[in-house]
């Protein structure tokens, strides 16, 4: 991505980092990796010590639902990215622009209580407590590929609810053609928001067309690997849109607005020629500064990055291509 306070990211930056991650993953060994999958985040005492009270309170609140997670038939059977890598290689500019900054800084974030404002073209606008939003739903586990525009990818077992199930409860009006999402602004807990020359105009915000938001694949995550979301992955409540580049999957959401007009989005305001509104994964449309034909699946193999071909719509074309019938795929970057 691009940010003016630092040199722009290049593909080689990402490669170096993934090689580094590979070595670390190898050192930790396969046994620990699969254990992480089994026990979710109830990991090391050091980690637990960094959790603040609000994290413990939210986990307690959600635990009964986490205990009765439902698997989802559409999950990919691909090898999952180890939890340690999902938690340590992040884009969350509110905590800094380096991939390691969120894991270092996000333990400060207070995630409970958490309120989500729902407004705009809906019959039931309100400030909803997150637990009330989630309460009527059972939680699903969905294993999706996540493809970042920077040409790396992961496979993540998310926990959450389909966005459509939430939207129906808000009773959108016939004027609701787009949905806009907004992330928390709290500079005292988000050091990236205090940066003097940040090119991001906070709050980070994103948008979907209404039919994209209502699509059965569009998911609101409250967890991953069987536990609540780590703060650095967008706790307590984030969007996951698996056929779009990762920057659409906005984290730590505090506001959902239903609109008649297409909203602006954070990255299209920063660099409109590089990051569009649609951001559908497409190997045939290169980023102006690098190819999108392949991706590095993290954490990679023993002897180098695991490079694989990128597929249209990140492999979800059968389900979603019809949403864009008649549109020029080149305009959907
Ligand atoms: N949401 C917010 N609020 N701030 C961000 O910087 N980064 C995006 C997206 N959501 C971002 C965000 C990008 S570029 C990616 S690739 C994904 O989050 C990364 O999600 P992960 O760190 O959980 O893998």
Tab-separated table of C-alpha atoms and ligand atoms in Angstrom:
chain	number	residue	atom	x	y	z
A	1	UNK	CA	0.000	0.000	0.000
A	2	UNK	CA	1.156	3.592	-0.008
A	3	UNK	CA	1.710	5.995	2.822
A	4	UNK	CA	3.515	9.319	2.712
A	5	UNK	CA	5.229	9.104	6.111
A	6	UNK	CA	7.314	6.150	4.886
A	7	UNK	CA	8.675	4.995	1.576
A	8	UNK	CA	5.966	3.186	-0.386
A	9	UNK	CA	5.796	-0.549	0.170
A	10	UNK	CA	7.380	-2.627	-2.538
A	11	UNK	CA	6.844	-6.260	-3.328
A	12	UNK	CA	10.335	-7.095	-2.053
A	13	UNK	CA	9.523	-5.718	1.405
A	14	UNK	CA	6.789	-8.277	1.706
A	15	UNK	CA	8.978	-11.095	0.431
A	16	UNK	CA	11.669	-10.380	2.987
A	17	UNK	CA	9.157	-10.391	5.781
A	18	UNK	CA	7.607	-13.668	4.695
A	19	UNK	CA	11.002	-15.350	4.560
A	20	UNK	CA	11.589	-14.125	8.081
A	21	UNK	CA	8.238	-15.524	9.138
A	22	UNK	CA	9.080	-18.852	7.509
A	23	UNK	CA	12.189	-19.233	9.577
A	24	UNK	CA	10.341	-18.415	12.755
A	25	UNK	CA	7.541	-20.837	11.934
A	26	UNK	CA	10.093	-23.565	11.264
A	27	UNK	CA	11.833	-22.950	14.590
A	28	UNK	CA	8.568	-23.174	16.469
A	29	UNK	CA	7.871	-26.487	14.846
A	30	UNK	CA	4.809	-28.146	13.462
A	31	UNK	CA	3.613	-29.495	16.810
A	32	UNK	CA	3.089	-26.058	18.257
A	33	UNK	CA	1.382	-24.901	15.085
A	34	UNK	CA	-1.278	-27.578	15.173
A	35	UNK	CA	-1.740	-27.096	18.912
A	36	UNK	CA	-2.462	-23.428	18.283
A	37	UNK	CA	-5.229	-24.540	15.987
A	38	UNK	CA	-6.699	-26.790	18.633
A	39	UNK	CA	-6.614	-24.490	21.616
A	40	UNK	CA	-7.254	-21.174	19.905
A	41	UNK	CA	-5.682	-18.272	21.723
A	42	UNK	CA	-5.452	-19.680	25.203
A	43	UNK	CA	-1.745	-19.591	24.423
A	44	UNK	CA	1.220	-18.438	26.456
A	45	UNK	CA	1.125	-16.832	29.917
A	46	UNK	CA	3.059	-13.873	28.459
A	47	UNK	CA	0.260	-13.272	26.002
A	48	UNK	CA	-2.389	-13.564	28.680
A	49	UNK	CA	-0.527	-10.994	30.774
A	50	UNK	CA	-0.782	-8.481	27.920
A	51	UNK	CA	-4.541	-8.828	27.682
A	52	UNK	CA	-6.416	-5.985	29.306
A	53	UNK	CA	-9.545	-6.433	31.429
A	54	UNK	CA	-11.847	-5.498	28.570
A	55	UNK	CA	-10.510	-8.400	26.500
A	56	UNK	CA	-11.121	-10.850	29.321
A	57	UNK	CA	-14.630	-9.441	29.853
A	58	UNK	CA	-15.508	-9.772	26.157
A	59	UNK	CA	-14.185	-13.332	25.973
A	60	UNK	CA	-16.322	-14.246	28.995
A	61	UNK	CA	-19.374	-12.697	27.353
A	62	UNK	CA	-18.844	-14.582	24.095
A	63	UNK	CA	-17.632	-17.888	25.547
A	64	UNK	CA	-20.995	-19.737	25.526
A	65	UNK	CA	-21.338	-19.036	21.806
A	66	UNK	CA	-17.694	-19.903	21.128
A	67	UNK	CA	-18.316	-23.218	22.873
A	68	UNK	CA	-21.014	-24.125	20.373
A	69	UNK	CA	-19.382	-23.012	17.133
A	70	UNK	CA	-20.948	-24.392	13.982
A	71	UNK	CA	-18.736	-25.493	11.100
A	72	UNK	CA	-19.668	-24.175	7.670
A	73	UNK	CA	-19.863	-26.405	4.608
A	74	UNK	CA	-18.156	-23.935	2.256
A	75	UNK	CA	-14.839	-23.729	4.153
A	76	UNK	CA	-11.647	-24.230	2.163
A	77	UNK	CA	-9.669	-27.368	3.010
A	78	UNK	CA	-6.352	-25.586	2.337
A	79	UNK	CA	-3.722	-25.590	5.038
A	80	UNK	CA	-4.461	-22.887	7.590
A	81	UNK	CA	-1.981	-20.132	8.344
A	82	UNK	CA	-0.683	-20.755	11.872
A	83	UNK	CA	-2.265	-18.547	14.520
A	84	UNK	CA	1.090	-17.045	15.450
A	85	UNK	CA	1.483	-15.696	11.921
A	86	UNK	CA	-2.114	-14.501	11.651
A	87	UNK	CA	-1.475	-12.478	14.825
A	88	UNK	CA	1.972	-11.115	14.029
A	89	UNK	CA	1.825	-10.052	10.410
A	90	UNK	CA	-0.883	-7.423	10.231
A	91	UNK	CA	-2.047	-4.323	8.457
A	92	UNK	CA	-3.782	-2.082	10.990
A	93	UNK	CA	-2.525	1.441	10.413
A	94	UNK	CA	-4.240	2.750	13.540
A	95	UNK	CA	-1.396	0.993	15.412
A	96	UNK	CA	1.437	1.814	12.992
A	97	UNK	CA	2.471	1.063	9.433
A	98	UNK	CA	4.885	-1.835	10.022
A	99	UNK	CA	3.512	-5.362	9.894
A	100	UNK	CA	4.682	-5.971	13.479
A	101	UNK	CA	3.263	-2.754	14.993
A	102	UNK	CA	-0.304	-3.997	15.605
A	103	UNK	CA	0.907	-7.028	17.584
A	104	UNK	CA	3.118	-4.721	19.672
A	105	UNK	CA	0.601	-1.954	20.285
A	106	UNK	CA	-2.947	-3.297	20.081
A	107	UNK	CA	-3.008	-4.801	23.580
A	108	UNK	CA	-3.908	-1.261	24.770
A	109	UNK	CA	-7.244	-1.266	22.978
A	110	UNK	CA	-10.370	-1.362	25.148
A	111	UNK	CA	-12.855	-3.616	23.363
A	112	UNK	CA	-15.615	-3.899	25.927
A	113	UNK	CA	-18.023	-2.171	26.219
A	114	UNK	CA	-18.314	-1.746	22.433
A	115	UNK	CA	-21.109	0.105	20.670
A	116	UNK	CA	-21.966	0.026	16.989
A	117	UNK	CA	-23.955	2.926	15.569
A	118	UNK	CA	-26.374	1.883	12.809
A	119	UNK	CA	-27.768	4.831	10.855
A	120	UNK	CA	-28.919	6.143	7.503
A	121	UNK	CA	-31.544	4.419	5.372
A	122	UNK	CA	-32.795	1.873	7.919
A	123	UNK	CA	-35.991	1.289	9.838
A	124	UNK	CA	-34.130	0.518	13.048
A	125	UNK	CA	-31.294	3.010	13.512
A	126	UNK	CA	-29.734	2.807	16.974
A	127	UNK	CA	-26.556	2.561	18.980
A	128	UNK	CA	-26.335	-1.196	19.534
A	129	UNK	CA	-24.227	-2.822	22.237
A	130	UNK	CA	-22.136	-5.430	20.418
A	131	UNK	CA	-23.388	-8.241	22.642
A	132	UNK	CA	-26.976	-7.351	21.677
A	133	UNK	CA	-26.068	-7.402	18.001
A	134	UNK	CA	-24.566	-10.874	18.304
A	135	UNK	CA	-27.001	-12.315	20.853
A	136	UNK	CA	-29.712	-13.714	18.512
A	137	UNK	CA	-27.173	-15.516	16.292
A	138	UNK	CA	-25.168	-18.682	16.627
A	139	UNK	CA	-21.534	-18.355	15.612
A	140	UNK	CA	-20.117	-20.109	12.561
A	141	UNK	CA	-16.548	-21.019	11.736
A	142	UNK	CA	-15.652	-20.186	8.135
A	143	UNK	CA	-12.220	-20.912	6.726
A	144	UNK	CA	-11.530	-18.334	4.024
A	145	UNK	CA	-8.548	-17.264	1.971
A	146	UNK	CA	-7.467	-13.665	2.663
A	147	UNK	CA	-5.607	-12.061	-0.285
A	148	UNK	CA	-3.923	-8.731	0.436
A	149	UNK	CA	-3.411	-6.234	-2.397
A	150	UNK	CA	0.299	-6.392	-1.462
A	151	UNK	CA	0.410	-9.919	-2.998
A	152	UNK	CA	0.555	-12.047	0.139
A	153	UNK	CA	-2.220	-14.305	1.402
A	154	UNK	CA	-3.305	-16.384	4.363
A	155	UNK	CA	-5.965	-18.995	5.154
A	156	UNK	CA	-7.864	-18.048	8.297
A	157	UNK	CA	-10.570	-19.832	10.308
A	158	UNK	CA	-12.846	-16.893	11.122
A	159	UNK	CA	-15.661	-16.993	13.672
A	160	UNK	CA	-18.718	-14.828	13.146
A	161	UNK	CA	-22.086	-14.287	11.517
A	162	UNK	CA	-23.131	-13.535	7.931
A	163	UNK	CA	-23.509	-9.775	7.514
A	164	UNK	CA	-26.855	-10.316	5.744
A	165	UNK	CA	-28.339	-11.790	8.934
A	166	UNK	CA	-27.486	-8.600	10.822
A	167	UNK	CA	-28.600	-6.277	8.040
A	168	UNK	CA	-32.056	-7.860	7.844
A	169	UNK	CA	-32.602	-6.956	11.499
A	170	UNK	CA	-31.893	-3.267	10.767
A	171	UNK	CA	-34.644	-3.201	8.119
A	172	UNK	CA	-32.934	-1.204	5.347
A	173	UNK	CA	-35.232	0.993	3.279
A	174	UNK	CA	-35.520	0.751	-0.520
A	175	UNK	CA	-33.145	3.744	-0.740
A	176	UNK	CA	-30.270	1.805	0.862
A	177	UNK	CA	-27.952	1.077	-2.100
A	178	UNK	CA	-24.611	1.090	-0.297
A	179	UNK	CA	-23.255	0.219	3.146
A	180	UNK	CA	-20.457	2.256	4.726
A	181	UNK	CA	-18.338	0.965	7.617
A	182	UNK	CA	-16.217	3.022	9.992
A	183	UNK	CA	-13.424	2.094	12.409
A	184	UNK	CA	-12.969	3.450	15.911
A	185	UNK	CA	-11.040	6.700	16.418
A	186	UNK	CA	-9.297	6.636	19.786
A	187	UNK	CA	-5.794	8.104	19.498
A	188	UNK	CA	-5.058	7.557	23.184
A	189	UNK	CA	-5.175	3.789	22.536
A	190	UNK	CA	-4.253	3.795	18.834
A	191	UNK	CA	-0.776	5.301	18.444
A	192	UNK	CA	-0.953	5.349	14.634
A	193	UNK	CA	-3.743	7.914	14.905
A	194	UNK	CA	-1.354	10.252	16.743
A	195	UNK	CA	1.223	10.241	13.931
A	196	UNK	CA	1.756	13.821	12.769
A	197	UNK	CA	1.990	13.171	9.034
A	198	UNK	CA	-0.262	10.178	8.517
A	199	UNK	CA	-1.820	10.144	5.072
A	200	UNK	CA	-4.879	8.361	6.433
A	201	UNK	CA	-7.703	10.731	7.224
A	202	UNK	CA	-9.241	8.937	10.213
A	203	UNK	CA	-11.594	7.220	10.653
A	204	UNK	CA	-10.597	4.376	8.322
A	205	UNK	CA	-13.752	3.719	6.353
A	206	UNK	CA	-14.902	1.282	3.715
A	207	UNK	CA	-17.962	0.522	1.651
A	208	UNK	CA	-19.835	-2.171	-0.210
A	209	UNK	CA	-22.697	-2.158	-2.640
A	210	UNK	CA	-25.859	-3.414	-0.953
A	211	UNK	CA	-25.909	-6.670	-2.960
A	212	UNK	CA	-22.268	-7.307	-2.004
A	213	UNK	CA	-23.079	-6.677	1.648
A	214	UNK	CA	-26.045	-9.059	1.469
A	215	UNK	CA	-24.068	-11.786	-0.320
A	216	UNK	CA	-23.941	-15.020	1.717
A	217	UNK	CA	-20.103	-15.001	1.711
A	218	UNK	CA	-19.846	-11.577	3.363
A	219	UNK	CA	-19.049	-12.170	6.992
A	220	UNK	CA	-18.767	-10.180	10.220
A	221	UNK	CA	-16.032	-11.754	12.304
A	222	UNK	CA	-15.888	-11.642	16.084
A	223	UNK	CA	-13.192	-14.295	16.360
A	224	UNK	CA	-10.643	-16.559	14.761
A	225	UNK	CA	-9.122	-19.925	15.622
A	226	UNK	CA	-12.041	-20.641	17.969
A	227	UNK	CA	-11.487	-17.600	20.211
A	228	UNK	CA	-12.386	-13.900	20.178
A	229	UNK	CA	-10.481	-11.778	17.644
A	230	UNK	CA	-6.997	-10.744	18.719
A	231	UNK	CA	-7.004	-6.935	19.011
A	232	UNK	CA	-4.513	-6.647	16.151
A	233	UNK	CA	-6.901	-8.538	13.857
A	234	UNK	CA	-9.716	-6.050	14.366
A	235	UNK	CA	-11.333	-6.859	17.700
A	236	UNK	CA	-14.027	-7.010	18.615
A	237	UNK	CA	-15.940	-6.830	15.315
A	238	UNK	CA	-14.659	-6.684	11.716
A	239	UNK	CA	-15.728	-7.267	8.155
A	240	UNK	CA	-14.416	-10.160	6.023
A	241	UNK	CA	-15.087	-10.071	2.259
A	242	UNK	CA	-13.082	-13.004	0.875
A	243	UNK	CA	-13.273	-12.197	-2.855
A	244	UNK	CA	-11.899	-8.673	-2.409
A	245	UNK	CA	-8.424	-7.419	-1.522
A	246	UNK	CA	-7.873	-7.380	2.233
A	247	UNK	CA	-8.112	-3.603	2.635
A	248	UNK	CA	-11.895	-3.874	2.162
A	249	UNK	CA	-12.084	-6.064	5.304
A	250	UNK	CA	-12.238	-3.168	7.737
A	251	UNK	CA	-11.411	-3.750	11.399
A	252	UNK	CA	-12.800	-2.661	14.780
A	253	UNK	CA	-16.053	-1.295	13.368
A	254	UNK	CA	-18.077	1.257	15.340
A	255	UNK	CA	-20.483	2.484	12.691
A	256	UNK	CA	-22.507	0.940	9.861
A	257	UNK	CA	-24.390	3.397	7.645
A	258	UNK	CA	-26.900	2.637	4.901
A	259	UNK	CA	-26.630	5.122	2.039
A	260	UNK	CA	-28.192	6.039	-1.254
A	261	UNK	CA	-24.881	7.235	-2.773
A	262	UNK	CA	-21.595	5.337	-3.092
A	263	UNK	CA	-19.385	6.290	-0.122
A	264	UNK	CA	-15.723	7.245	-0.325
A	265	UNK	CA	-13.223	4.710	1.001
A	266	UNK	CA	-9.966	5.322	2.845
A	267	UNK	CA	-7.567	3.879	0.270
A	268	UNK	CA	-9.350	5.274	-2.780
A	269	UNK	CA	-9.033	8.743	-1.232
A	270	UNK	CA	-5.287	8.245	-0.697
A	271	UNK	CA	-4.475	6.753	-4.117
A	272	UNK	CA	-7.516	6.454	-6.406
A	273	UNK	CA	-5.482	5.094	-9.324
A	274	UNK	CA	-4.176	2.219	-7.163
A	275	UNK	CA	-7.070	1.269	-4.890
A	276	UNK	CA	-10.602	1.378	-6.227
A	277	UNK	CA	-14.007	1.008	-4.608
A	278	UNK	CA	-14.552	-2.580	-5.768
A	279	UNK	CA	-11.084	-4.077	-5.184
A	280	UNK	CA	-12.094	-7.500	-6.507
A	281	UNK	CA	-9.121	-9.865	-6.559
A	282	UNK	CA	-8.080	-10.098	-10.201
A	283	UNK	CA	-4.787	-11.593	-11.459
A	284	UNK	CA	-5.311	-9.882	-14.842
A	285	UNK	CA	-5.256	-6.339	-13.470
A	286	UNK	CA	-1.848	-5.481	-12.055
A	287	UNK	CA	-1.312	-2.988	-9.298
A	288	UNK	CA	0.481	-0.024	-10.941
A	289	UNK	CA	3.630	-0.935	-8.971
A	290	UNK	CA	3.573	-4.755	-8.975
A	291	UNK	CA	1.984	-7.795	-10.579
A	292	UNK	CA	-1.127	-9.395	-9.120
A	293	UNK	CA	-0.670	-12.666	-11.032
A	294	UNK	CA	0.783	-14.559	-8.081
A	295	UNK	CA	0.828	-14.313	-4.312
A	296	UNK	CA	2.968	-15.522	-1.443
A	297	UNK	CA	0.986	-17.820	0.823
A	298	UNK	CA	2.201	-17.171	4.356
A	299	UNK	CA	4.157	-18.456	6.145
A	300	UNK	CA	5.781	-20.217	3.181
A	301	UNK	CA	7.956	-23.309	2.881
A	302	UNK	CA	11.295	-24.182	4.370
A	303	UNK	CA	13.368	-23.036	1.425
A	304	UNK	CA	11.594	-19.867	0.378
A	305	UNK	CA	8.250	-18.198	-0.151
A	306	UNK	CA	5.346	-20.397	-1.144
A	307	UNK	CA	4.303	-18.686	-4.374
A	308	UNK	CA	0.967	-19.643	-5.858
A	309	UNK	CA	-1.183	-18.365	-8.702
A	310	UNK	CA	-3.797	-15.788	-7.802
A	311	UNK	CA	-7.270	-16.721	-8.980
A	312	UNK	CA	-10.086	-14.387	-10.090
A	313	UNK	CA	-12.225	-13.309	-7.148
A	314	UNK	CA	-9.702	-15.114	-4.911
A	315	UNK	CA	-11.280	-18.424	-5.940
A	316	UNK	CA	-14.860	-17.390	-5.088
A	317	UNK	CA	-15.883	-16.548	-8.671
A	318	UNK	CA	-18.536	-19.229	-8.919
A	319	UNK	CA	-20.366	-17.631	-6.036
A	320	UNK	CA	-19.854	-13.929	-6.789
A	321	UNK	CA	-19.067	-13.306	-10.484
A	322	UNK	CA	-22.767	-12.777	-11.277
A	323	UNK	CA	-22.778	-9.688	-9.024
A	324	UNK	CA	-20.677	-7.941	-11.685
A	325	UNK	CA	-22.390	-9.171	-14.857
A	326	UNK	CA	-22.096	-6.575	-17.614
A	327	UNK	CA	-19.375	-4.583	-15.819
A	328	UNK	CA	-15.845	-4.274	-17.171
A	329	UNK	CA	-13.655	-6.338	-14.781
A	330	UNK	CA	-10.820	-3.840	-15.361
A	331	UNK	CA	-12.902	-1.129	-13.727
A	332	UNK	CA	-13.393	-3.260	-10.622
A	333	UNK	CA	-9.834	-2.912	-9.196
B	1	LIG	N1	-8.904	-1.903	8.919
B	1	LIG	C1	-8.481	-0.794	9.556
B	1	LIG	N2	-9.321	-0.141	10.375
B	1	LIG	N3	-7.217	-0.313	9.405
B	1	LIG	C2	-6.329	-0.908	8.563
B	1	LIG	O1	-5.187	-0.438	8.436
B	1	LIG	N4	-5.928	-2.741	6.954
B	1	LIG	C3	-6.589	-3.553	5.941
B	1	LIG	C4	-7.673	-4.448	6.547
B	1	LIG	N5	-8.488	-3.716	7.479
B	1	LIG	C5	-6.756	-2.078	7.854
B	1	LIG	C6	-8.059	-2.558	8.086
B	1	LIG	C7	-5.654	-4.388	5.168
B	1	LIG	S1	-4.673	-3.556	4.058
B	1	LIG	C8	-5.612	-5.746	5.277
B	1	LIG	S2	-4.646	-6.689	4.216
B	1	LIG	C9	-6.358	-6.465	6.316
B	1	LIG	O2	-7.051	-5.564	7.190
B	1	LIG	C10	-5.392	-7.299	7.131
B	1	LIG	O3	-6.081	-8.024	8.118
B	1	LIG	P1	-5.249	-8.909	9.159
B	1	LIG	O4	-4.206	-8.012	9.767
B	1	LIG	O5	-6.240	-9.415	10.152
B	1	LIG	O6	-4.600	-10.011	8.362
